[in-house]
Amino acid sequence: MTAKELLLDKARETCSPQTDMALAARVGVTRSAVSLWRKGGTIKPNHLEALAALAQVDGEIVVRVMEEQAETPAQRRVWRSVLDRLSAAAAVLVLVVCATPGVARAKTVDIQSFSPDSGGSMYIMFKAD
């Protein structure tokens, strides 16, 4: 299944009834436009944005659709580069979350007797280099 098909199907699932006609109405296009997209037609950026919002998908799916729709090898390379960077950023985030399991069990720390009873003030020092 292509990213475009996945996006269209996820967006259609949010419609009632779950039809391409209902999806077209939600996006503001004709039923034939959705049919054209399903047959390989290009989704314009504003419609792609609307579909992503309906489907509640992350940017990766949108970038994959843009890569699939690229007309030249150079455009495909650009979108592949963006996708690789998104994947790398996601991998770093996963590593950070997995490497710091104690964050979820963190305890509060009193900072120089900072508490609601002390009037809510806190003394902070800053040393300029």
Coordinates of N, CA and C in Angstrom, one line a residue:
M1 N 0.9 -1.2 0.0 CA 0.0 0.0 0.0 C 0.9 1.2 0.0
T2 N 0.6 2.2 -0.9 CA 1.4 3.4 -1.0 C 1.0 4.3 0.2
A3 N 1.8 5.3 0.4 CA 1.6 6.3 1.5 C 0.3 7.1 1.1
K4 N 0.1 7.4 -0.2 CA -1.1 8.1 -0.6 C -2.3 7.3 -0.3
E5 N -2.3 6.0 -0.6 CA -3.5 5.2 -0.3 C -3.8 5.1 1.2
L6 N -2.7 5.0 2.0 CA -2.8 4.9 3.4 C -3.4 6.2 3.9
L7 N -3.0 7.4 3.4 CA -3.5 8.7 3.9 C -5.0 8.8 3.5
L8 N -5.3 8.5 2.3 CA -6.7 8.6 1.8 C -7.6 7.7 2.6
D9 N -7.1 6.5 2.9 CA -8.0 5.5 3.7 C -8.2 6.0 5.1
K10 N -7.1 6.5 5.7 CA -7.2 7.0 7.1 C -8.1 8.2 7.2
A11 N -8.0 9.1 6.2 CA -8.9 10.3 6.2 C -10.3 9.9 6.0
R12 N -10.5 8.9 5.1 CA -11.9 8.4 4.8 C -12.5 7.8 6.1
E13 N -11.7 7.1 6.9 CA -12.2 6.5 8.1 C -12.9 7.5 9.1
T14 N -12.5 8.8 9.0 CA -13.0 9.9 9.8 C -14.3 10.4 9.3
C15 N -14.7 10.0 8.1 CA -15.9 10.5 7.5 C -17.1 9.7 7.9
S16 N -18.3 10.3 7.8 CA -19.5 9.5 8.0 C -20.5 9.9 6.9
P17 N -20.8 9.0 6.0 CA -20.4 7.6 5.9 C -19.0 7.5 5.4
Q18 N -18.3 6.4 5.6 CA -16.9 6.2 5.2 C -16.8 6.0 3.7
T19 N -17.0 7.0 2.9 CA -17.0 6.9 1.5 C -16.1 8.0 0.9
D20 N -15.7 7.8 -0.3 CA -14.8 8.8 -1.0 C -15.6 10.1 -1.3
M21 N -16.9 9.9 -1.4 CA -17.8 11.1 -1.7 C -17.8 12.0 -0.4
A22 N -17.9 11.3 0.8 CA -17.9 12.1 2.0 C -16.6 12.7 2.3
L23 N -15.5 12.0 1.9 CA -14.1 12.5 2.0 C -14.0 13.7 1.1
A24 N -14.5 13.6 -0.1 CA -14.4 14.8 -1.0 C -15.0 16.0 -0.4
A25 N -16.2 15.8 0.1 CA -16.9 16.9 0.7 C -16.2 17.5 1.9
R26 N -15.5 16.7 2.7 CA -14.8 17.2 3.9 C -13.5 18.0 3.4
V27 N -12.9 17.6 2.3 CA -11.7 18.2 1.8 C -12.0 19.4 0.9
G28 N -13.2 19.4 0.4 CA -13.6 20.5 -0.5 C -13.3 20.3 -1.9
V29 N -13.3 19.1 -2.4 CA -13.1 18.7 -3.8 C -14.2 17.8 -4.3
T30 N -14.2 17.5 -5.6 CA -15.2 16.6 -6.1 C -14.8 15.2 -5.9
R31 N -15.8 14.3 -6.0 CA -15.6 12.9 -5.9 C -14.6 12.4 -6.9
S32 N -14.6 13.0 -8.1 CA -13.7 12.6 -9.2 C -12.3 13.0 -8.9
A33 N -12.1 14.0 -8.1 CA -10.7 14.4 -7.7 C -10.1 13.3 -6.8
V34 N -10.9 12.8 -5.8 CA -10.5 11.7 -4.9 C -10.2 10.5 -5.8
S35 N -11.0 10.2 -6.7 CA -10.8 9.0 -7.6 C -9.5 9.2 -8.4
L36 N -9.3 10.4 -8.9 CA -8.0 10.7 -9.6 C -6.8 10.5 -8.7
W37 N -6.9 10.9 -7.4 CA -5.8 10.7 -6.5 C -5.5 9.2 -6.3
R38 N -6.6 8.5 -6.2 CA -6.5 7.0 -5.9 C -5.8 6.3 -7.2
K39 N -6.0 6.9 -8.3 CA -5.4 6.3 -9.6 C -4.1 6.9 -9.9
G40 N -3.5 7.7 -9.0 CA -2.1 8.2 -9.2 C -2.0 9.6 -9.4
G41 N -3.1 10.3 -9.4 CA -3.1 11.8 -9.6 C -2.4 12.5 -8.4
T42 N -1.9 13.7 -8.7 CA -1.2 14.5 -7.7 C -2.2 15.2 -6.8
I43 N -1.9 15.1 -5.5 CA -2.6 15.8 -4.5 C -1.9 17.2 -4.2
K44 N -2.7 18.3 -4.4 CA -2.1 19.6 -4.2 C -1.8 19.8 -2.7
P45 N -0.8 20.6 -2.4 CA -0.3 20.8 -1.0 C -1.5 21.2 -0.1
N46 N -2.4 22.1 -0.5 CA -3.5 22.5 0.4 C -4.4 21.3 0.7
H47 N -4.7 20.5 -0.3 CA -5.5 19.3 -0.1 C -4.8 18.2 0.7
L48 N -3.5 18.1 0.5 CA -2.7 17.2 1.3 C -2.7 17.6 2.8
E49 N -2.6 18.9 3.0 CA -2.7 19.4 4.4 C -4.0 19.0 5.0
A50 N -5.1 19.2 4.3 CA -6.5 18.9 4.8 C -6.6 17.4 5.1
L51 N -6.1 16.6 4.2 CA -6.2 15.2 4.4 C -5.4 14.7 5.6
A52 N -4.2 15.3 5.8 CA -3.4 14.9 6.9 C -4.1 15.3 8.2
A53 N -4.7 16.5 8.2 CA -5.4 16.9 9.4 C -6.6 16.0 9.7
L54 N -7.3 15.6 8.7 CA -8.5 14.7 8.9 C -8.0 13.3 9.4
A55 N -6.9 12.8 8.8 CA -6.4 11.5 9.2 C -5.6 11.5 10.5
Q56 N -5.3 12.7 10.9 CA -4.5 12.9 12.1 C -3.2 12.0 12.1
V57 N -2.4 12.2 11.0 CA -1.2 11.5 10.8 C 0.0 12.5 11.0
D58 N 1.1 11.9 11.2 CA 2.3 12.8 11.4 C 2.9 13.2 10.1
G59 N 4.0 14.0 10.2 CA 4.6 14.5 9.0 C 5.2 13.5 8.1
E60 N 5.6 12.4 8.6 CA 6.3 11.3 7.8 C 5.4 10.9 6.7
I61 N 4.1 10.7 6.9 CA 3.2 10.2 5.9 C 3.1 11.3 4.8
V62 N 3.0 12.5 5.2 CA 2.9 13.6 4.2 C 4.2 13.7 3.4
V63 N 5.3 13.5 4.0 CA 6.6 13.6 3.2 C 6.7 12.4 2.3
R64 N 6.2 11.2 2.7 CA 6.2 10.0 1.9 C 5.3 10.2 0.6
V65 N 4.2 10.9 0.9 CA 3.3 11.2 -0.3 C 4.0 12.1 -1.2
M66 N 4.6 13.1 -0.7 CA 5.3 14.1 -1.6 C 6.4 13.4 -2.3
E67 N 7.1 12.5 -1.7 CA 8.2 11.7 -2.4 C 7.6 10.9 -3.5
E68 N 6.4 10.2 -3.2 CA 5.8 9.4 -4.3 C 5.3 10.3 -5.4
Q69 N 4.9 11.5 -5.2 CA 4.4 12.4 -6.2 C 5.5 13.1 -7.0
A70 N 6.7 13.0 -6.5 CA 7.8 13.8 -7.1 C 7.9 13.4 -8.6
E71 N 8.1 14.4 -9.4 CA 8.1 14.2 -10.9 C 9.5 14.0 -11.4
T72 N 10.5 14.4 -10.7 CA 11.9 14.2 -11.2 C 12.7 13.4 -10.1
P73 N 13.8 12.8 -10.5 CA 14.7 12.1 -9.6 C 15.2 13.1 -8.5
A74 N 15.5 14.3 -8.9 CA 16.0 15.4 -8.0 C 15.0 15.7 -6.9
Q75 N 13.7 15.8 -7.3 CA 12.7 16.0 -6.3 C 12.6 14.9 -5.4
R76 N 12.7 13.6 -5.9 CA 12.6 12.5 -5.0 C 13.7 12.4 -4.0
R77 N 14.9 12.8 -4.5 CA 16.1 12.9 -3.6 C 15.9 13.9 -2.5
V78 N 15.3 15.0 -2.8 CA 15.0 16.0 -1.8 C 14.0 15.5 -0.7
W79 N 12.9 14.9 -1.2 CA 12.0 14.4 -0.2 C 12.5 13.2 0.5
R80 N 13.4 12.4 -0.1 CA 14.0 11.3 0.6 C 14.9 11.8 1.7
S81 N 15.6 12.9 1.4 CA 16.5 13.5 2.4 C 15.7 14.0 3.6
V82 N 14.6 14.7 3.3 CA 13.7 15.2 4.4 C 13.2 14.0 5.2
L83 N 12.8 12.9 4.6 CA 12.3 11.7 5.3 C 13.4 11.1 6.1
D84 N 14.6 11.0 5.6 CA 15.8 10.5 6.4 C 16.0 11.3 7.6
R85 N 15.9 12.6 7.5 CA 16.2 13.5 8.6 C 15.1 13.4 9.7
L86 N 13.8 13.2 9.2 CA 12.7 13.0 10.1 C 12.9 11.7 10.9
S87 N 13.4 10.6 10.1 CA 13.6 9.3 10.7 C 14.7 9.4 11.8
A88 N 15.8 10.1 11.4 CA 16.9 10.3 12.3 C 16.5 11.0 13.6
A89 N 15.7 12.1 13.4 CA 15.2 12.8 14.6 C 14.4 11.9 15.5
A90 N 13.5 11.1 14.9 CA 12.6 10.2 15.6 C 13.5 9.2 16.4
A91 N 14.5 8.7 15.7 CA 15.4 7.7 16.4 C 16.1 8.3 17.6
V92 N 16.6 9.5 17.4 CA 17.2 10.2 18.6 C 16.2 10.3 19.7
L93 N 15.0 10.8 19.4 CA 14.0 10.9 20.4 C 13.7 9.6 21.2
V94 N 13.6 8.5 20.4 CA 13.4 7.2 21.0 C 14.5 6.9 21.9
L95 N 15.7 7.1 21.5 CA 16.9 6.8 22.3 C 16.9 7.6 23.6
V96 N 16.6 8.9 23.5 CA 16.6 9.7 24.7 C 15.5 9.2 25.7
V97 N 14.4 8.9 25.2 CA 13.3 8.5 26.1 C 13.7 7.1 26.7
C98 N 14.2 6.2 25.9 CA 14.6 4.9 26.4 C 15.8 5.0 27.4
A99 N 16.7 5.9 27.1 CA 17.9 6.0 28.0 C 17.6 6.7 29.3
T100 N 16.5 7.4 29.4 CA 16.2 8.1 30.7 C 14.8 7.6 31.2
P101 N 14.8 6.3 31.6 CA 13.5 5.8 32.1 C 13.1 6.4 33.5
G102 N 14.0 7.0 34.2 CA 13.7 7.6 35.5 C 12.9 8.9 35.4
V103 N 12.8 9.5 34.2 CA 12.0 10.7 34.1 C 10.6 10.5 34.5
A104 N 10.0 9.4 34.1 CA 8.6 9.2 34.4 C 8.4 9.0 35.9
R105 N 9.5 8.7 36.7 CA 9.3 8.5 38.1 C 10.0 9.6 38.9
A106 N 10.2 10.8 38.2 CA 10.9 11.9 38.8 C 10.2 12.4 40.0
K107 N 10.9 12.9 40.9 CA 10.3 13.5 42.1 C 10.6 15.0 42.1
T108 N 9.8 15.7 42.8 CA 10.0 17.2 42.8 C 11.1 17.5 43.8
V109 N 11.9 18.5 43.5 CA 13.0 18.9 44.3 C 12.8 20.4 44.8
D110 N 13.0 20.6 46.1 CA 12.8 21.9 46.6 C 14.1 22.7 46.2
I111 N 13.9 23.9 45.6 CA 14.9 24.8 45.2 C 15.0 26.0 46.2
Q112 N 16.0 26.0 47.0 CA 16.2 27.1 47.9 C 14.9 27.5 48.7
S113 N 14.3 26.4 49.2 CA 13.0 26.6 50.0 C 11.9 27.2 49.1
F114 N 11.9 26.9 47.9 CA 10.8 27.4 47.0 C 9.6 26.6 47.3
S115 N 8.5 27.2 47.7 CA 7.3 26.5 48.0 C 6.2 27.6 48.0
P116 N 4.9 27.1 47.9 CA 3.8 28.1 47.8 C 3.7 28.9 49.1
D117 N 4.2 28.3 50.2 CA 4.1 29.0 51.5 C 5.2 30.1 51.6
S118 N 6.2 30.1 50.8 CA 7.3 31.1 50.9 C 7.0 32.4 50.1
G119 N 5.8 32.6 49.6 CA 5.5 33.8 48.9 C 5.7 33.6 47.4
G120 N 6.3 32.5 46.9 CA 6.4 32.2 45.5 C 7.6 32.9 44.9
S121 N 8.6 33.3 45.7 CA 9.8 34.0 45.1 C 10.9 33.0 45.1
M122 N 11.8 33.2 44.1 CA 13.0 32.3 44.0 C 14.2 33.2 43.6
Y123 N 15.3 33.0 44.2 CA 16.5 33.7 43.9 C 17.3 33.0 42.9
I124 N 17.6 33.6 41.7 CA 18.4 33.0 40.7 C 19.6 33.9 40.4
M125 N 20.8 33.2 40.3 CA 22.0 34.0 40.0 C 22.4 33.6 38.6
F126 N 23.0 34.6 37.9 CA 23.4 34.4 36.5 C 24.8 35.1 36.4
K127 N 25.8 34.3 35.9 CA 27.1 34.8 35.7 C 27.4 35.0 34.2
A128 N 27.6 36.2 33.8 CA 27.9 36.5 32.4 C 29.3 36.3 32.2
D129 N 29.7 35.7 31.0 CA 31.1 35.4 30.7 C 31.7 36.6 30.1

